[in-house]
Amino acid sequence: MNELDKKEELLNGDYKITNHIVICNWTDKADIIVRQLHDESVKEQRPIIVVTQHPEAIPQDTEKVYRGLLSIGGDPADREILERADIRTAKTAVILADDRDMENADSKSILIQLAIDSINPNVHTIVELVNSASEMYFRYTHVNEIICLEQLAEKLLAQAALTPGLSEVYMNLLTQSLDTNEIYLEELPESFVGRSYKEVEKEIVGISEKDIILIGWATDVEKLVAGERVLSSRGKPITEKEIIINPRSSTNGRRSKNHRFKKGDSLFVISFEKPNLAAYFAPKDT
């Protein structure tokens, strides 16, 4: 392929990359997201492709955090545009509310989600909602996380009123930097399979050279709506992540500290940096 062909390929948006992040719509929040994802404290920085009808709004920034940022002009709800953004091989998709049309922002987000589902239902999708009432329309989609700013603001205000200073705690956990703690989702080390939450908790606290706190876990369960399994177009059950934080000691079952981990579970931890637990708890040779 000559240089002209290479340039044309880039102009067509076919970057041929994998495990990247696709951001749908560009708003002021997108700038903050890019800066967080490409902060120097993030060891595994992934390429980011922005799909927007207003590519001119993306800063022509030469800062280090903007390196690896690619863009494609077009409607994020257009299958062809998403294909050009390599959505088939993406790791994560973030759908931001279109702040140029807030009245119809949620409806547009639903269309984008459906377009993504039709191409790659396995990509981890995060959607920003304007109105909490719109959440019900995502029930039968493959969306993984819905973040409604309306709900977050209300709940944070209420919790801060009950616990003064709590907003600063949340800001610390939500700020990606070398000087703050963040919440990380770690794959379950193989040596922890079959062990209880209590046992794993002690093992992690015992890492002397790292400051890590185990706070919970995530496990795959079948997605249910009104008590019934949600099936894919091929008739297979759709799974979703069930998250358990700070399980109780006084109860038994899969939601307690007596829970025994199975292969495929993940651990939520608080740490100053991504801890890479597998390096500390590699399977012992027999």
PDB file of C-alpha atoms in Angstrom:
ATOM      1  CA  MET A   1       0.000   0.000   0.000  1.00  0.00           C
ATOM      2  CA  ASN A   2       1.519   3.376  -1.016  1.00  0.00           C
ATOM      3  CA  GLU A   3       1.464   6.507   1.137  1.00  0.00           C
ATOM      4  CA  LEU A   4      -1.519   7.957  -0.737  1.00  0.00           C
ATOM      5  CA  ASP A   5      -3.541   4.790  -0.123  1.00  0.00           C
ATOM      6  CA  LYS A   6      -2.565   4.861   3.546  1.00  0.00           C
ATOM      7  CA  LYS A   7      -3.717   8.462   3.840  1.00  0.00           C
ATOM      8  CA  GLU A   8      -6.989   7.626   2.121  1.00  0.00           C
ATOM      9  CA  GLU A   9      -7.533   4.691   4.490  1.00  0.00           C
ATOM     10  CA  LEU A  10      -7.143   7.004   7.481  1.00  0.00           C
ATOM     11  CA  LEU A  11      -9.508   9.516   5.936  1.00  0.00           C
ATOM     12  CA  ASN A  12     -12.071   6.731   5.559  1.00  0.00           C
ATOM     13  CA  GLY A  13     -11.775   6.089   9.286  1.00  0.00           C
ATOM     14  CA  ASP A  14     -10.818   2.433   9.046  1.00  0.00           C
ATOM     15  CA  TYR A  15      -8.053   2.471  11.641  1.00  0.00           C
ATOM     16  CA  LYS A  16      -7.987  -1.316  12.054  1.00  0.00           C
ATOM     17  CA  ILE A  17      -7.330  -1.245  15.792  1.00  0.00           C
ATOM     18  CA  THR A  18      -8.602  -3.461  18.608  1.00  0.00           C
ATOM     19  CA  ASN A  19      -9.390  -3.147  22.312  1.00  0.00           C
ATOM     20  CA  HIS A  20      -9.887   0.592  21.936  1.00  0.00           C
ATOM     21  CA  ILE A  21     -12.500   2.980  23.335  1.00  0.00           C
ATOM     22  CA  VAL A  22     -15.198   4.556  21.172  1.00  0.00           C
ATOM     23  CA  ILE A  23     -16.758   7.803  22.400  1.00  0.00           C
ATOM     24  CA  CYS A  24     -20.049   8.690  20.720  1.00  0.00           C
ATOM     25  CA  ASN A  25     -20.701  12.459  20.587  1.00  0.00           C
ATOM     26  CA  TRP A  26     -18.249  15.167  21.630  1.00  0.00           C
ATOM     27  CA  THR A  27     -19.153  17.403  24.598  1.00  0.00           C
ATOM     28  CA  ASP A  28     -17.227  19.168  27.343  1.00  0.00           C
ATOM     29  CA  LYS A  29     -17.416  15.901  29.306  1.00  0.00           C
ATOM     30  CA  ALA A  30     -15.552  14.102  26.514  1.00  0.00           C
ATOM     31  CA  ASP A  31     -12.503  16.296  27.097  1.00  0.00           C
ATOM     32  CA  ILE A  32     -12.478  15.328  30.778  1.00  0.00           C
ATOM     33  CA  ILE A  33     -12.927  11.641  29.901  1.00  0.00           C
ATOM     34  CA  VAL A  34      -9.983  11.719  27.495  1.00  0.00           C
ATOM     35  CA  ARG A  35      -7.785  13.372  30.101  1.00  0.00           C
ATOM     36  CA  GLN A  36      -8.733  10.780  32.711  1.00  0.00           C
ATOM     37  CA  LEU A  37      -8.261   7.800  30.384  1.00  0.00           C
ATOM     38  CA  HIS A  38      -4.856   9.045  29.226  1.00  0.00           C
ATOM     39  CA  ASP A  39      -3.611  10.291  32.600  1.00  0.00           C
ATOM     40  CA  GLU A  40      -0.017   9.332  33.377  1.00  0.00           C
ATOM     41  CA  SER A  41      -1.254   7.094  36.206  1.00  0.00           C
ATOM     42  CA  VAL A  42      -3.065   4.818  33.709  1.00  0.00           C
ATOM     43  CA  LYS A  43      -0.614   2.093  32.784  1.00  0.00           C
ATOM     44  CA  GLU A  44      -2.659   0.583  29.953  1.00  0.00           C
ATOM     45  CA  GLN A  45      -3.701   3.583  27.883  1.00  0.00           C
ATOM     46  CA  ARG A  46      -5.993   2.595  25.029  1.00  0.00           C
ATOM     47  CA  PRO A  47      -6.541   4.401  21.730  1.00  0.00           C
ATOM     48  CA  ILE A  48      -9.741   6.463  21.621  1.00  0.00           C
ATOM     49  CA  ILE A  49     -11.935   6.992  18.568  1.00  0.00           C
ATOM     50  CA  VAL A  50     -14.472   9.811  18.786  1.00  0.00           C
ATOM     51  CA  VAL A  51     -17.554   9.576  16.550  1.00  0.00           C
ATOM     52  CA  THR A  52     -19.293  12.924  16.242  1.00  0.00           C
ATOM     53  CA  GLN A  53     -21.253  15.022  13.786  1.00  0.00           C
ATOM     54  CA  HIS A  54     -19.165  17.975  14.947  1.00  0.00           C
ATOM     55  CA  PRO A  55     -15.502  16.923  14.648  1.00  0.00           C
ATOM     56  CA  GLU A  56     -14.508  20.590  14.462  1.00  0.00           C
ATOM     57  CA  ALA A  57     -15.363  20.867  18.187  1.00  0.00           C
ATOM     58  CA  ILE A  58     -12.571  18.458  19.152  1.00  0.00           C
ATOM     59  CA  PRO A  59      -9.556  20.470  20.371  1.00  0.00           C
ATOM     60  CA  GLN A  60      -6.525  20.315  18.114  1.00  0.00           C
ATOM     61  CA  ASP A  61      -4.432  19.672  21.204  1.00  0.00           C
ATOM     62  CA  THR A  62      -0.828  18.547  21.115  1.00  0.00           C
ATOM     63  CA  GLU A  63      -0.803  17.586  24.799  1.00  0.00           C
ATOM     64  CA  LYS A  64       0.319  14.074  25.653  1.00  0.00           C
ATOM     65  CA  VAL A  65      -3.193  13.116  26.822  1.00  0.00           C
ATOM     66  CA  TYR A  66      -4.518  13.737  23.302  1.00  0.00           C
ATOM     67  CA  ARG A  67      -2.060  11.417  21.622  1.00  0.00           C
ATOM     68  CA  GLY A  68      -3.833   8.349  20.324  1.00  0.00           C
ATOM     69  CA  LEU A  69      -7.090  10.276  19.920  1.00  0.00           C
ATOM     70  CA  LEU A  70      -8.702   9.621  16.540  1.00  0.00           C
ATOM     71  CA  SER A  71     -11.971  10.980  15.164  1.00  0.00           C
ATOM     72  CA  ILE A  72     -14.608  10.161  12.577  1.00  0.00           C
ATOM     73  CA  GLY A  73     -17.191  12.688  11.448  1.00  0.00           C
ATOM     74  CA  GLY A  74     -20.728  11.363  11.177  1.00  0.00           C
ATOM     75  CA  ASP A  75     -23.847  10.239  13.016  1.00  0.00           C
ATOM     76  CA  PRO A  76     -22.953   7.788  15.837  1.00  0.00           C
ATOM     77  CA  ALA A  77     -26.278   6.011  15.210  1.00  0.00           C
ATOM     78  CA  ASP A  78     -25.212   5.173  11.649  1.00  0.00           C
ATOM     79  CA  ARG A  79     -24.035   1.556  11.321  1.00  0.00           C
ATOM     80  CA  GLU A  80     -21.575   2.433   8.563  1.00  0.00           C
ATOM     81  CA  ILE A  81     -19.984   5.163  10.688  1.00  0.00           C
ATOM     82  CA  LEU A  82     -19.675   2.794  13.652  1.00  0.00           C
ATOM     83  CA  GLU A  83     -18.103   0.163  11.409  1.00  0.00           C
ATOM     84  CA  ARG A  84     -15.517   2.734  10.377  1.00  0.00           C
ATOM     85  CA  ALA A  85     -14.797   3.292  14.075  1.00  0.00           C
ATOM     86  CA  ASP A  86     -13.934  -0.421  14.373  1.00  0.00           C
ATOM     87  CA  ILE A  87     -16.770  -0.973  16.858  1.00  0.00           C
ATOM     88  CA  ARG A  88     -16.523  -4.719  16.124  1.00  0.00           C
ATOM     89  CA  THR A  89     -13.150  -4.872  17.861  1.00  0.00           C
ATOM     90  CA  ALA A  90     -13.660  -2.160  20.495  1.00  0.00           C
ATOM     91  CA  LYS A  91     -13.362  -2.896  24.201  1.00  0.00           C
ATOM     92  CA  THR A  92     -15.626  -0.101  25.448  1.00  0.00           C
ATOM     93  CA  ALA A  93     -18.158   2.329  23.991  1.00  0.00           C
ATOM     94  CA  VAL A  94     -19.208   5.515  25.800  1.00  0.00           C
ATOM     95  CA  ILE A  95     -22.419   7.175  24.618  1.00  0.00           C
ATOM     96  CA  LEU A  96     -22.554  10.794  25.763  1.00  0.00           C
ATOM     97  CA  ALA A  97     -25.785  12.798  25.775  1.00  0.00           C
ATOM     98  CA  ASP A  98     -25.886  15.206  22.842  1.00  0.00           C
ATOM     99  CA  ASP A  99     -25.743  18.576  24.609  1.00  0.00           C
ATOM    100  CA  ARG A 100     -26.764  20.391  21.417  1.00  0.00           C
ATOM    101  CA  ASP A 101     -30.230  18.825  21.647  1.00  0.00           C
ATOM    102  CA  MET A 102     -30.862  17.954  25.281  1.00  0.00           C
ATOM    103  CA  GLU A 103     -34.605  17.518  24.747  1.00  0.00           C
ATOM    104  CA  ASN A 104     -34.014  14.569  22.422  1.00  0.00           C
ATOM    105  CA  ALA A 105     -30.659  13.465  23.779  1.00  0.00           C
ATOM    106  CA  ASP A 106     -31.903  10.244  25.406  1.00  0.00           C
ATOM    107  CA  SER A 107     -33.810   9.191  22.279  1.00  0.00           C
ATOM    108  CA  LYS A 108     -30.656   9.665  20.223  1.00  0.00           C
ATOM    109  CA  SER A 109     -28.647   7.652  22.750  1.00  0.00           C
ATOM    110  CA  ILE A 110     -31.088   4.756  22.444  1.00  0.00           C
ATOM    111  CA  LEU A 111     -30.668   4.755  18.656  1.00  0.00           C
ATOM    112  CA  ILE A 112     -26.882   4.704  19.056  1.00  0.00           C
ATOM    113  CA  GLN A 113     -27.115   1.814  21.525  1.00  0.00           C
ATOM    114  CA  LEU A 114     -29.320  -0.192  19.155  1.00  0.00           C
ATOM    115  CA  ALA A 115     -26.893   0.444  16.289  1.00  0.00           C
ATOM    116  CA  ILE A 116     -23.981  -0.783  18.438  1.00  0.00           C
ATOM    117  CA  ASP A 117     -25.984  -3.846  19.512  1.00  0.00           C
ATOM    118  CA  SER A 118     -26.594  -4.768  15.882  1.00  0.00           C
ATOM    119  CA  ILE A 119     -22.860  -4.816  15.184  1.00  0.00           C
ATOM    120  CA  ASN A 120     -21.164  -5.868  18.421  1.00  0.00           C
ATOM    121  CA  PRO A 121     -23.459  -6.690  21.368  1.00  0.00           C
ATOM    122  CA  ASN A 122     -20.424  -7.792  23.399  1.00  0.00           C
ATOM    123  CA  VAL A 123     -18.733  -4.390  23.611  1.00  0.00           C
ATOM    124  CA  HIS A 124     -18.987  -2.930  27.129  1.00  0.00           C
ATOM    125  CA  THR A 125     -21.307   0.041  26.692  1.00  0.00           C
ATOM    126  CA  ILE A 126     -21.770   2.969  29.066  1.00  0.00           C
ATOM    127  CA  VAL A 127     -24.602   5.431  28.435  1.00  0.00           C
ATOM    128  CA  GLU A 128     -25.105   8.903  29.870  1.00  0.00           C
ATOM    129  CA  LEU A 129     -28.797   9.655  30.440  1.00  0.00           C
ATOM    130  CA  VAL A 130     -30.372  13.059  30.926  1.00  0.00           C
ATOM    131  CA  ASN A 131     -33.727  11.861  32.266  1.00  0.00           C
ATOM    132  CA  SER A 132     -33.988   8.846  34.578  1.00  0.00           C
ATOM    133  CA  ALA A 133     -37.402   8.001  33.070  1.00  0.00           C
ATOM    134  CA  SER A 134     -35.603   7.016  29.852  1.00  0.00           C
ATOM    135  CA  GLU A 135     -33.843   4.109  31.546  1.00  0.00           C
ATOM    136  CA  MET A 136     -36.762   1.738  30.945  1.00  0.00           C
ATOM    137  CA  TYR A 137     -36.222   1.956  27.167  1.00  0.00           C
ATOM    138  CA  PHE A 138     -32.789   0.348  27.528  1.00  0.00           C
ATOM    139  CA  ARG A 139     -34.106  -2.813  29.199  1.00  0.00           C
ATOM    140  CA  TYR A 140     -33.906  -4.977  26.128  1.00  0.00           C
ATOM    141  CA  THR A 141     -30.623  -3.598  24.834  1.00  0.00           C
ATOM    142  CA  HIS A 142     -27.133  -4.859  25.633  1.00  0.00           C
ATOM    143  CA  VAL A 143     -26.153  -1.733  27.568  1.00  0.00           C
ATOM    144  CA  ASN A 144     -23.877  -2.543  30.513  1.00  0.00           C
ATOM    145  CA  GLU A 145     -23.949   0.664  32.538  1.00  0.00           C
ATOM    146  CA  ILE A 146     -26.343   3.599  32.633  1.00  0.00           C
ATOM    147  CA  ILE A 147     -25.194   6.784  34.311  1.00  0.00           C
ATOM    148  CA  CYS A 148     -27.934   9.312  34.926  1.00  0.00           C
ATOM    149  CA  LEU A 149     -26.540  12.659  36.071  1.00  0.00           C
ATOM    150  CA  GLU A 150     -29.960  13.629  37.418  1.00  0.00           C
ATOM    151  CA  GLN A 151     -29.928  10.679  39.843  1.00  0.00           C
ATOM    152  CA  LEU A 152     -26.254  11.022  40.752  1.00  0.00           C
ATOM    153  CA  ALA A 153     -26.598  14.678  41.657  1.00  0.00           C
ATOM    154  CA  GLU A 154     -29.676  14.095  43.816  1.00  0.00           C
ATOM    155  CA  LYS A 155     -28.158  11.134  45.681  1.00  0.00           C
ATOM    156  CA  LEU A 156     -24.790  12.804  46.179  1.00  0.00           C
ATOM    157  CA  LEU A 157     -26.428  15.898  47.614  1.00  0.00           C
ATOM    158  CA  ALA A 158     -28.489  13.780  50.017  1.00  0.00           C
ATOM    159  CA  GLN A 159     -25.512  11.684  51.131  1.00  0.00           C
ATOM    160  CA  ALA A 160     -23.311  14.760  51.604  1.00  0.00           C
ATOM    161  CA  ALA A 161     -26.032  16.256  53.814  1.00  0.00           C
ATOM    162  CA  LEU A 162     -25.997  13.104  55.951  1.00  0.00           C
ATOM    163  CA  THR A 163     -22.196  12.757  55.970  1.00  0.00           C
ATOM    164  CA  PRO A 164     -20.373  16.102  55.696  1.00  0.00           C
ATOM    165  CA  GLY A 165     -17.231  15.872  53.553  1.00  0.00           C
ATOM    166  CA  LEU A 166     -18.419  12.815  51.645  1.00  0.00           C
ATOM    167  CA  SER A 167     -18.313  14.654  48.325  1.00  0.00           C
ATOM    168  CA  GLU A 168     -14.538  15.029  48.729  1.00  0.00           C
ATOM    169  CA  VAL A 169     -14.211  11.275  49.260  1.00  0.00           C
ATOM    170  CA  TYR A 170     -16.082  10.603  46.039  1.00  0.00           C
ATOM    171  CA  MET A 171     -14.009  13.162  44.146  1.00  0.00           C
ATOM    172  CA  ASN A 172     -10.827  11.465  45.364  1.00  0.00           C
ATOM    173  CA  LEU A 173     -12.013   8.068  44.151  1.00  0.00           C
ATOM    174  CA  LEU A 174     -13.243   9.458  40.835  1.00  0.00           C
ATOM    175  CA  THR A 175     -10.089  11.427  40.016  1.00  0.00           C
ATOM    176  CA  GLN A 176      -7.458   9.501  38.056  1.00  0.00           C
ATOM    177  CA  SER A 177      -3.992  10.588  39.206  1.00  0.00           C
ATOM    178  CA  LEU A 178      -0.842   9.299  40.871  1.00  0.00           C
ATOM    179  CA  ASP A 179      -1.816  11.000  44.152  1.00  0.00           C
ATOM    180  CA  THR A 180      -5.358   9.670  44.572  1.00  0.00           C
ATOM    181  CA  ASN A 181      -6.968   6.305  45.156  1.00  0.00           C
ATOM    182  CA  GLU A 182      -9.161   4.833  42.468  1.00  0.00           C
ATOM    183  CA  ILE A 183     -11.486   1.839  42.286  1.00  0.00           C
ATOM    184  CA  TYR A 184     -10.187  -0.906  40.007  1.00  0.00           C
ATOM    185  CA  LEU A 185     -11.795  -4.071  38.666  1.00  0.00           C
ATOM    186  CA  GLU A 186      -9.241  -6.890  38.705  1.00  0.00           C
ATOM    187  CA  GLU A 187      -9.534 -10.329  37.158  1.00  0.00           C
ATOM    188  CA  LEU A 188      -9.736 -13.038  39.805  1.00  0.00           C
ATOM    189  CA  PRO A 189      -6.324 -14.709  40.148  1.00  0.00           C
ATOM    190  CA  GLU A 190      -6.553 -18.411  39.369  1.00  0.00           C
ATOM    191  CA  SER A 191      -5.291 -19.301  42.853  1.00  0.00           C
ATOM    192  CA  PHE A 192      -8.395 -17.634  44.374  1.00  0.00           C
ATOM    193  CA  VAL A 193     -10.906 -19.883  42.584  1.00  0.00           C
ATOM    194  CA  GLY A 194     -12.846 -21.864  45.203  1.00  0.00           C
ATOM    195  CA  ARG A 195     -11.696 -19.673  48.095  1.00  0.00           C
ATOM    196  CA  SER A 196     -14.018 -17.530  50.209  1.00  0.00           C
ATOM    197  CA  TYR A 197     -14.258 -13.744  50.255  1.00  0.00           C
ATOM    198  CA  LYS A 198     -12.930 -13.738  53.841  1.00  0.00           C
ATOM    199  CA  GLU A 199      -9.817 -15.666  52.829  1.00  0.00           C
ATOM    200  CA  VAL A 200      -9.128 -13.523  49.780  1.00  0.00           C
ATOM    201  CA  GLU A 201      -9.651 -10.331  51.804  1.00  0.00           C
ATOM    202  CA  LYS A 202      -6.891 -11.372  54.245  1.00  0.00           C
ATOM    203  CA  GLU A 203      -4.537 -12.325  51.421  1.00  0.00           C
ATOM    204  CA  ILE A 204      -4.908  -8.948  49.690  1.00  0.00           C
ATOM    205  CA  VAL A 205      -4.503  -6.882  52.865  1.00  0.00           C
ATOM    206  CA  GLY A 206      -1.335  -8.874  53.522  1.00  0.00           C
ATOM    207  CA  ILE A 207       0.480  -7.446  50.476  1.00  0.00           C
ATOM    208  CA  SER A 208       2.995  -5.307  52.342  1.00  0.00           C
ATOM    209  CA  GLU A 209       4.363  -3.316  49.381  1.00  0.00           C
ATOM    210  CA  LYS A 210       0.936  -2.265  48.117  1.00  0.00           C
ATOM    211  CA  ASP A 211      -1.949  -0.416  49.746  1.00  0.00           C
ATOM    212  CA  ILE A 212      -4.950  -2.360  48.475  1.00  0.00           C
ATOM    213  CA  ILE A 213      -8.419  -2.756  49.990  1.00  0.00           C
ATOM    214  CA  LEU A 214     -10.858  -5.386  48.704  1.00  0.00           C
ATOM    215  CA  ILE A 215     -14.371  -3.913  48.625  1.00  0.00           C
ATOM    216  CA  GLY A 216     -16.411  -6.408  46.594  1.00  0.00           C
ATOM    217  CA  TRP A 217     -16.710  -8.489  43.458  1.00  0.00           C
ATOM    218  CA  ALA A 218     -18.550  -8.878  40.168  1.00  0.00           C
ATOM    219  CA  THR A 219     -19.917 -12.101  38.749  1.00  0.00           C
ATOM    220  CA  ASP A 220     -21.788 -13.019  35.562  1.00  0.00           C
ATOM    221  CA  VAL A 221     -25.489 -13.845  35.955  1.00  0.00           C
ATOM    222  CA  GLU A 222     -28.287 -14.301  33.438  1.00  0.00           C
ATOM    223  CA  LYS A 223     -30.074 -11.052  32.633  1.00  0.00           C
ATOM    224  CA  LEU A 224     -33.670 -11.067  33.871  1.00  0.00           C
ATOM    225  CA  VAL A 225     -36.537  -8.713  33.085  1.00  0.00           C
ATOM    226  CA  ALA A 226     -39.742  -9.200  35.094  1.00  0.00           C
ATOM    227  CA  GLY A 227     -38.320 -12.517  36.308  1.00  0.00           C
ATOM    228  CA  GLU A 228     -37.767 -13.890  32.797  1.00  0.00           C
ATOM    229  CA  ARG A 229     -34.477 -14.548  31.026  1.00  0.00           C
ATOM    230  CA  VAL A 230     -33.521 -12.161  28.241  1.00  0.00           C
ATOM    231  CA  LEU A 231     -32.426 -14.046  25.139  1.00  0.00           C
ATOM    232  CA  SER A 232     -30.263 -12.917  22.243  1.00  0.00           C
ATOM    233  CA  SER A 233     -31.442 -13.029  18.625  1.00  0.00           C
ATOM    234  CA  ARG A 234     -29.964 -16.538  18.497  1.00  0.00           C
ATOM    235  CA  GLY A 235     -31.987 -17.681  21.500  1.00  0.00           C
ATOM    236  CA  LYS A 236     -29.074 -17.741  23.933  1.00  0.00           C
ATOM    237  CA  PRO A 237     -29.348 -16.226  27.440  1.00  0.00           C
ATOM    238  CA  ILE A 238     -27.775 -12.788  27.801  1.00  0.00           C
ATOM    239  CA  THR A 239     -25.554 -12.340  30.830  1.00  0.00           C
ATOM    240  CA  GLU A 240     -24.813  -9.223  32.842  1.00  0.00           C
ATOM    241  CA  LYS A 241     -22.553  -8.319  35.734  1.00  0.00           C
ATOM    242  CA  GLU A 242     -23.933  -8.613  39.249  1.00  0.00           C
ATOM    243  CA  ILE A 243     -21.945  -6.446  41.657  1.00  0.00           C
ATOM    244  CA  ILE A 244     -21.682  -7.077  45.393  1.00  0.00           C
ATOM    245  CA  ILE A 245     -19.995  -4.417  47.550  1.00  0.00           C
ATOM    246  CA  ASN A 246     -18.932  -4.941  51.179  1.00  0.00           C
ATOM    247  CA  PRO A 247     -20.827  -8.230  51.691  1.00  0.00           C
ATOM    248  CA  ARG A 248     -22.314  -8.958  55.104  1.00  0.00           C
ATOM    249  CA  SER A 249     -20.621 -11.349  57.511  1.00  0.00           C
ATOM    250  CA  SER A 250     -23.836 -12.331  59.275  1.00  0.00           C
ATOM    251  CA  THR A 251     -25.482 -14.066  56.307  1.00  0.00           C
ATOM    252  CA  ASN A 252     -24.728 -17.052  54.113  1.00  0.00           C
ATOM    253  CA  GLY A 253     -25.024 -17.513  50.378  1.00  0.00           C
ATOM    254  CA  ARG A 254     -23.467 -15.942  47.303  1.00  0.00           C
ATOM    255  CA  ARG A 255     -23.865 -12.367  48.591  1.00  0.00           C
ATOM    256  CA  SER A 256     -22.034 -12.876  51.888  1.00  0.00           C
ATOM    257  CA  LYS A 257     -18.385 -13.026  52.940  1.00  0.00           C
ATOM    258  CA  ASN A 258     -18.749 -16.802  52.801  1.00  0.00           C
ATOM    259  CA  HIS A 259     -19.125 -16.562  49.014  1.00  0.00           C
ATOM    260  CA  ARG A 260     -16.643 -18.800  47.213  1.00  0.00           C
ATOM    261  CA  PHE A 261     -15.246 -17.387  44.032  1.00  0.00           C
ATOM    262  CA  LYS A 262     -15.624 -19.116  40.710  1.00  0.00           C
ATOM    263  CA  LYS A 263     -13.690 -18.762  37.487  1.00  0.00           C
ATOM    264  CA  GLY A 264     -14.727 -15.601  35.671  1.00  0.00           C
ATOM    265  CA  ASP A 265     -15.406 -13.536  38.801  1.00  0.00           C
ATOM    266  CA  SER A 266     -13.708 -10.146  39.156  1.00  0.00           C
ATOM    267  CA  LEU A 267     -12.617  -8.214  42.238  1.00  0.00           C
ATOM    268  CA  PHE A 268     -13.249  -4.557  43.094  1.00  0.00           C
ATOM    269  CA  VAL A 269     -10.347  -2.997  44.979  1.00  0.00           C
ATOM    270  CA  ILE A 270      -9.278   0.474  46.096  1.00  0.00           C
ATOM    271  CA  SER A 271      -5.669   1.303  45.322  1.00  0.00           C
ATOM    272  CA  PHE A 272      -3.346   4.149  44.273  1.00  0.00           C
ATOM    273  CA  GLU A 273      -2.631   2.315  41.010  1.00  0.00           C
ATOM    274  CA  LYS A 274      -3.868  -0.719  39.119  1.00  0.00           C
ATOM    275  CA  PRO A 275      -2.529  -3.499  41.355  1.00  0.00           C
ATOM    276  CA  ASN A 276      -2.199  -6.482  38.961  1.00  0.00           C
ATOM    277  CA  LEU A 277      -3.167  -9.051  41.594  1.00  0.00           C
ATOM    278  CA  ALA A 278      -2.289 -11.965  39.329  1.00  0.00           C
ATOM    279  CA  ALA A 279       1.395 -11.089  39.739  1.00  0.00           C
ATOM    280  CA  TYR A 280       1.146 -11.544  43.528  1.00  0.00           C
ATOM    281  CA  PHE A 281      -0.992 -14.647  43.575  1.00  0.00           C
ATOM    282  CA  ALA A 282       0.262 -16.792  40.728  1.00  0.00           C
ATOM    283  CA  PRO A 283      -0.687 -20.490  40.982  1.00  0.00           C
ATOM    284  CA  LYS A 284       1.851 -22.482  42.941  1.00  0.00           C
ATOM    285  CA  ASP A 285       3.697 -25.243  41.135  1.00  0.00           C
ATOM    286  CA  THR A 286       2.715 -28.701  42.301  1.00  0.00           C
TER     287      THR A 286
END
